[in-house]
CSV table of C-alpha atoms and ligand atoms in Angstrom, one decimal:
chain,number,residue,atom,x,y,z
A,25,MET,CA,45.1,75.1,116.1
A,26,ALA,CA,46.2,78.4,114.3
A,27,THR,CA,49.0,78.7,116.7
A,28,LYS,CA,50.2,74.6,116.5
A,29,THR,CA,50.7,75.9,112.7
A,30,VAL,CA,53.0,78.6,113.4
A,31,ALA,CA,55.0,77.0,116.2
A,32,THR,CA,55.4,74.2,113.2
A,33,ARG,CA,56.1,76.5,109.9
A,34,LYS,CA,58.7,78.5,112.4
A,35,ARG,CA,60.5,75.3,113.2
A,36,ARG,CA,60.3,74.6,109.4
A,37,ALA,CA,62.2,77.6,108.2
A,38,TRP,CA,64.5,77.5,110.9
A,39,THR,CA,65.3,73.7,110.0
A,40,THR,CA,65.1,73.8,106.2
A,41,THR,CA,68.0,72.6,104.2
A,42,VAL,CA,68.7,75.8,102.6
A,43,PHE,CA,69.2,77.3,105.7
A,44,VAL,CA,70.9,74.6,107.2
A,45,LYS,CA,73.1,74.8,104.0
A,46,GLN,CA,73.4,78.9,104.5
A,47,LEU,CA,74.4,78.5,108.1
A,48,MET,CA,77.2,76.0,107.1
A,49,ALA,CA,78.4,78.3,104.2
A,50,ILE,CA,78.6,81.3,106.1
A,51,SER,CA,80.6,79.4,109.3
A,52,GLY,CA,82.7,77.8,106.5
A,53,ILE,CA,83.7,81.3,104.9
A,54,VAL,CA,84.6,82.6,108.1
A,55,PHE,CA,87.2,79.4,108.5
A,56,VAL,CA,88.6,80.5,105.0
A,57,LEU,CA,89.1,84.0,105.9
A,58,PHE,CA,90.5,82.8,109.3
A,59,LEU,CA,93.2,80.4,107.2
A,60,LEU,CA,94.2,83.6,105.1
A,61,PHE,CA,95.2,85.2,107.8
A,62,HIS,CA,96.7,82.5,109.7
A,63,SER,CA,98.8,81.7,107.2
A,64,TYR,CA,99.6,85.0,106.3
A,65,GLY,CA,100.4,85.8,109.8
A,66,ASN,CA,103.2,82.4,109.4
A,67,LEU,CA,105.3,84.4,106.8
A,68,LYS,CA,106.4,86.7,109.3
A,69,MET,CA,108.6,84.0,110.7
A,70,PHE,CA,110.7,85.0,107.4
A,71,LEU,CA,111.4,88.5,109.0
A,72,GLY,CA,112.7,86.5,112.6
A,73,GLN,CA,112.1,85.9,115.7
A,74,GLU,CA,111.2,89.6,117.2
A,75,ALA,CA,108.9,90.4,114.3
A,76,TYR,CA,106.9,86.7,114.9
A,77,ASP,CA,106.8,86.5,118.5
A,78,HIS,CA,105.9,90.6,118.8
A,79,TYR,CA,102.8,89.6,116.4
A,80,ALA,CA,101.6,87.0,118.2
A,81,HIS,CA,101.6,88.8,121.5
A,82,TRP,CA,100.3,91.9,119.8
A,83,LEU,CA,97.3,89.0,118.4
A,84,LYS,CA,96.7,87.6,122.4
A,85,GLU,CA,97.4,90.9,124.7
A,86,GLU,CA,96.9,93.9,122.3
A,87,ALA,CA,94.9,93.7,119.4
A,88,PHE,CA,92.0,96.0,118.9
A,89,VAL,CA,92.6,97.8,122.5
A,90,PRO,CA,91.1,100.1,123.9
A,91,ILE,CA,87.7,98.5,121.7
A,92,PHE,CA,88.2,95.4,124.1
A,93,PRO,CA,90.6,95.4,127.3
A,94,HIS,CA,94.2,93.9,127.1
A,95,GLY,CA,94.1,90.3,126.4
A,96,GLY,CA,90.5,90.7,125.4
A,97,PHE,CA,90.7,90.3,121.8
A,98,ILE,CA,91.8,86.8,121.6
A,99,TRP,CA,88.8,85.3,124.3
A,100,VAL,CA,85.8,87.1,121.6
A,101,PHE,CA,87.7,85.3,118.9
A,102,ARG,CA,88.4,82.0,120.5
A,103,ALA,CA,84.3,82.4,121.3
A,104,ALA,CA,83.3,83.2,117.7
A,105,MET,CA,85.7,80.4,116.4
A,106,VAL,CA,84.1,77.7,118.8
A,107,LEU,CA,80.3,79.1,117.9
A,108,MET,CA,81.2,78.9,114.2
A,109,LEU,CA,82.7,75.0,114.6
A,110,VAL,CA,79.5,74.1,117.0
A,111,ILE,CA,77.4,75.8,113.7
A,112,HIS,CA,79.6,74.1,111.0
A,113,ILE,CA,79.6,70.6,112.5
A,114,TRP,CA,75.9,70.8,113.9
A,115,ALA,CA,75.0,71.6,109.9
A,116,ALA,CA,77.1,69.1,108.0
A,117,ALA,CA,75.4,66.2,110.8
A,118,VAL,CA,71.8,67.5,109.4
A,119,THR,CA,73.0,67.7,106.0
A,120,TRP,CA,74.4,64.0,106.0
A,121,LYS,CA,71.5,62.8,108.0
A,122,ARG,CA,69.0,64.2,105.9
A,123,SER,CA,70.9,63.0,102.2
A,124,ARG,CA,71.1,59.5,103.8
A,125,ARG,CA,67.3,59.1,104.0
A,126,ALA,CA,66.7,60.6,101.0
A,127,ARG,CA,68.8,57.9,99.5
A,128,ARG,CA,66.7,55.7,100.6
A,129,SER,CA,63.6,56.9,99.5
A,130,ALA,CA,62.3,56.0,96.0
A,131,TYR,CA,61.0,59.8,94.8
A,132,VAL,CA,64.1,61.7,95.1
A,133,VAL,CA,66.6,62.7,92.1
A,134,LYS,CA,69.8,60.9,92.2
A,135,ARG,CA,73.0,62.9,92.9
A,136,SER,CA,75.6,63.1,90.2
A,137,ALA,CA,78.9,60.5,90.5
A,138,ALA,CA,80.8,64.0,91.3
A,139,ASP,CA,78.1,65.3,94.1
A,140,ALA,CA,78.4,62.1,95.7
A,141,TYR,CA,82.2,62.0,95.7
A,142,ALA,CA,82.6,65.6,96.9
A,143,ALA,CA,80.2,64.8,99.9
A,144,ARG,CA,82.1,62.0,101.0
A,145,THR,CA,85.6,63.8,100.3
A,146,MET,CA,84.2,66.8,102.7
A,147,ARG,CA,82.8,64.5,105.3
A,148,MET,CA,86.1,62.5,105.6
A,149,THR,CA,88.3,65.8,105.6
A,150,GLY,CA,86.6,67.3,107.7
A,151,VAL,CA,86.2,64.5,110.5
A,152,LEU,CA,90.2,64.3,110.1
A,153,LEU,CA,90.6,68.3,110.5
A,154,PHE,CA,88.4,67.6,113.7
A,155,PHE,CA,91.4,65.9,115.2
A,156,LEU,CA,94.2,67.9,113.7
A,157,ILE,CA,93.1,70.9,115.0
A,158,VAL,CA,92.7,69.6,118.8
A,159,PHE,CA,96.1,68.2,118.3
A,160,HIS,CA,97.1,71.7,116.9
A,161,ILE,CA,96.1,73.5,119.6
A,162,LEU,CA,97.3,70.9,122.3
A,163,HIS,CA,100.8,71.2,120.0
A,164,PHE,CA,101.4,75.0,119.6
A,165,THR,CA,98.6,76.9,121.6
A,166,THR,CA,98.5,75.0,124.9
A,167,GLY,CA,102.3,73.0,124.8
A,168,THR,CA,100.3,70.3,126.1
A,169,ILE,CA,102.1,68.1,123.4
A,170,ARG,CA,105.9,69.3,123.1
A,171,THR,CA,107.9,68.4,120.0
A,172,GLY,CA,111.7,69.4,121.3
A,173,PHE,CA,110.6,72.8,122.9
A,174,ILE,CA,110.2,73.7,126.7
A,175,ALA,CA,107.2,74.6,128.6
A,176,ASP,CA,107.8,78.1,128.5
A,177,SER,CA,109.3,78.9,125.0
A,178,THR,CA,107.9,81.7,122.4
A,179,PRO,CA,105.9,80.6,119.2
A,180,TYR,CA,108.7,81.6,117.3
A,181,GLU,CA,110.6,79.3,119.3
A,182,ARG,CA,108.3,76.5,119.3
A,183,MET,CA,108.0,76.6,115.6
A,184,VAL,CA,112.0,76.2,115.0
A,185,ALA,CA,111.9,72.9,117.3
A,186,THR,CA,109.2,71.6,115.6
A,187,PHE,CA,110.1,71.5,112.2
A,188,GLN,CA,113.4,70.0,112.7
A,189,ASN,CA,112.0,66.9,112.9
A,190,PRO,CA,111.2,65.9,108.9
A,191,LEU,CA,108.3,63.4,110.2
A,192,MET,CA,105.9,66.9,112.1
A,193,VAL,CA,106.9,68.4,108.6
A,194,VAL,CA,104.9,65.8,106.9
A,195,VAL,CA,102.2,65.9,109.9
A,196,TYR,CA,101.8,69.1,109.1
A,197,LEU,CA,101.6,68.9,105.4
A,198,ILE,CA,99.0,66.2,105.6
A,199,PHE,CA,97.0,69.0,108.1
A,200,ILE,CA,97.3,71.7,105.6
A,201,GLY,CA,96.8,69.4,102.7
A,202,LEU,CA,93.2,68.3,104.3
A,203,ALA,CA,92.6,72.1,105.0
A,204,ALA,CA,93.5,72.9,102.0
A,205,LEU,CA,91.0,70.0,100.1
A,206,HIS,CA,88.2,70.9,102.1
A,207,VAL,CA,88.5,74.9,101.1
A,208,SER,CA,88.9,74.0,97.7
A,209,HIS,CA,85.7,72.2,97.5
A,210,GLY,CA,84.1,74.4,100.4
A,211,PHE,CA,84.5,77.6,99.7
A,212,TRP,CA,82.4,77.6,96.0
A,213,SER,CA,79.9,75.6,97.3
A,214,ALA,CA,79.5,77.7,99.7
A,215,PHE,CA,78.4,80.7,97.1
A,216,GLN,CA,76.5,77.7,95.8
A,217,SER,CA,74.3,78.0,98.9
A,218,LEU,CA,74.3,81.7,99.4
A,219,GLY,CA,72.3,81.4,95.5
A,220,TRP,CA,75.3,83.6,94.5
A,221,VAL,CA,76.7,80.9,91.9
A,222,ARG,CA,74.7,81.4,88.3
A,223,GLY,CA,75.4,78.7,85.6
A,224,GLY,CA,78.0,81.1,84.1
A,225,THR,CA,80.0,81.5,87.1
A,226,ARG,CA,80.2,78.0,88.6
A,227,LYS,CA,83.3,77.2,86.6
A,228,PHE,CA,85.1,80.5,87.8
A,229,MET,CA,84.4,80.3,91.1
A,230,GLU,CA,85.2,76.6,91.0
A,231,VAL,CA,88.6,77.8,89.7
A,232,LEU,CA,89.0,80.7,92.3
A,233,SER,CA,88.0,77.9,95.0
A,234,GLY,CA,90.9,75.5,93.6
A,235,LEU,CA,93.2,79.1,94.2
A,236,VAL,CA,92.2,79.7,97.8
A,237,GLY,CA,93.4,76.0,98.8
A,238,ALA,CA,96.6,76.3,96.9
A,239,LEU,CA,97.3,79.7,98.5
A,240,ILE,CA,96.3,78.7,102.0
A,241,PHE,CA,98.4,75.3,101.6
A,242,LEU,CA,101.4,77.8,100.1
A,243,MET,CA,101.7,79.9,102.6
A,244,PHE,CA,101.4,77.7,105.5
A,245,ALA,CA,103.6,75.3,104.0
A,246,LEU,CA,106.6,77.8,103.0
A,247,PRO,CA,107.4,78.5,107.0
A,248,PRO,CA,108.0,74.6,107.9
A,249,LEU,CA,109.8,73.4,104.6
A,250,ALA,CA,112.7,76.9,105.4
A,251,ILE,CA,112.7,75.3,108.7
A,252,VAL,CA,113.6,71.5,107.9
A,253,ALA,CA,115.8,73.1,105.0
A,254,GLY,CA,117.5,75.1,107.8
A,255,TYR,CA,116.5,78.7,105.8
A,256,ILE,CA,115.3,79.7,109.2
A,257,SER,CA,116.9,78.7,112.4
B,4,HEM,C1,101.6,74.4,109.3
B,4,HEM,C2,101.1,75.1,109.5
B,4,HEM,C3,100.9,75.5,110.7
B,4,HEM,C4,101.0,76.0,111.8
B,4,HEM,C5,102.9,76.2,111.6
B,4,HEM,C6,100.6,76.8,112.8
B,4,HEM,C7,101.1,77.6,113.6
B,4,HEM,C8,100.7,77.6,114.8
B,4,HEM,C9,101.0,78.6,116.2
B,4,HEM,C10,102.5,78.6,116.1
B,4,HEM,C11,100.0,79.0,117.2
B,4,HEM,C12,100.0,79.3,118.0
B,4,HEM,C13,100.1,80.6,118.3
B,4,HEM,C14,100.5,81.2,119.9
B,4,HEM,O1,99.7,80.4,120.9
B,4,HEM,O2,100.8,81.8,120.1
B,4,HEM,C15,98.5,78.6,116.4
B,4,HEM,C16,97.1,78.4,116.7
B,4,HEM,C17,96.3,77.9,116.1
B,4,HEM,N1,96.2,77.4,114.8
B,4,HEM,FE1,97.7,77.4,113.8
B,4,HEM,N2,99.2,76.6,112.1
B,4,HEM,C18,99.0,75.8,111.4
B,4,HEM,C19,98.1,75.7,110.4
B,4,HEM,C20,96.9,75.6,111.2
B,4,HEM,C21,95.4,75.6,110.5
B,4,HEM,C22,95.6,74.3,108.6
B,4,HEM,C23,94.9,75.5,111.0
B,4,HEM,C24,93.2,75.4,111.2
B,4,HEM,C25,92.5,74.3,110.2
B,4,HEM,C26,95.2,76.4,112.2
B,4,HEM,C27,94.3,76.5,113.4
B,4,HEM,C28,94.8,77.5,114.6
B,4,HEM,C29,94.2,77.5,115.8
B,4,HEM,C30,92.5,77.8,115.7
B,4,HEM,C31,95.2,78.1,116.7
B,4,HEM,C32,94.4,78.8,118.1
B,4,HEM,C33,94.4,80.1,118.2
B,4,HEM,C34,94.3,80.2,119.3
B,4,HEM,O3,93.1,80.5,119.9
B,4,HEM,O4,95.0,80.7,120.4
B,4,HEM,N3,96.3,76.2,112.4
B,4,HEM,N4,99.1,77.7,114.8
């Protein structure tokens, strides 16, 4: 009997709403750091082909050698990203299921219209982002989907060939727009789940969150826009 109680309690500790939301927050913050790093890295397009391709090569082959073997860091990074993605999606599914169940119950305090709208928007942008990320990896990383570039082109060549096409610029602007929207709400919401937002700091965190989303959008948008405008060729 006592063992059962302990086991039940343990299970509850791992699946409490607070804990699930904290997991979602931590994985989300890791993604925001990745997006800041990735969008900043893409700005190296402005330094020319050699600088950008060297940077891409360094990330894939040389990063943190000899802590990791040659080509090792990228796989550690990929494994970490997949783990974060699984955690993030699982936590989102659990939270959604619980909020649906709670809505059916007569005892819960109704959420504000703004909260309900934010939750719905996060779900919608999250699902769309998932499919766009799959497309993006098949496009730029594996080169399975090719838009004007050949199989053994360099990352710089892939970018320049792709964004000659205004339609691809629009597709990527939608992609990064969705990512920025998701971050604009998710960032402060993550800090709230971690208990770091007090009444007085909420407004500040909301503004900061919007700024982080806008910064990510701007840094990602500059290279494709510069390419389509003929500034990078
Ligand atoms: C204008 C926007 C973007 C551009 C031009 C861009 C460009 C690139 C390029 C060129 C690569 C491949 C690098 C290589 O394999 O050599 C790449 C990889 C990747 N990008 Fe983006 N990216 C953009 C936005 C995003 C966004 C918004 C996300 C996530 C929401 C994202 C997630 C990734 C991931 C996960 C990889 C794979 C890294 C790996 O495992 O090799 N990217 N991106």
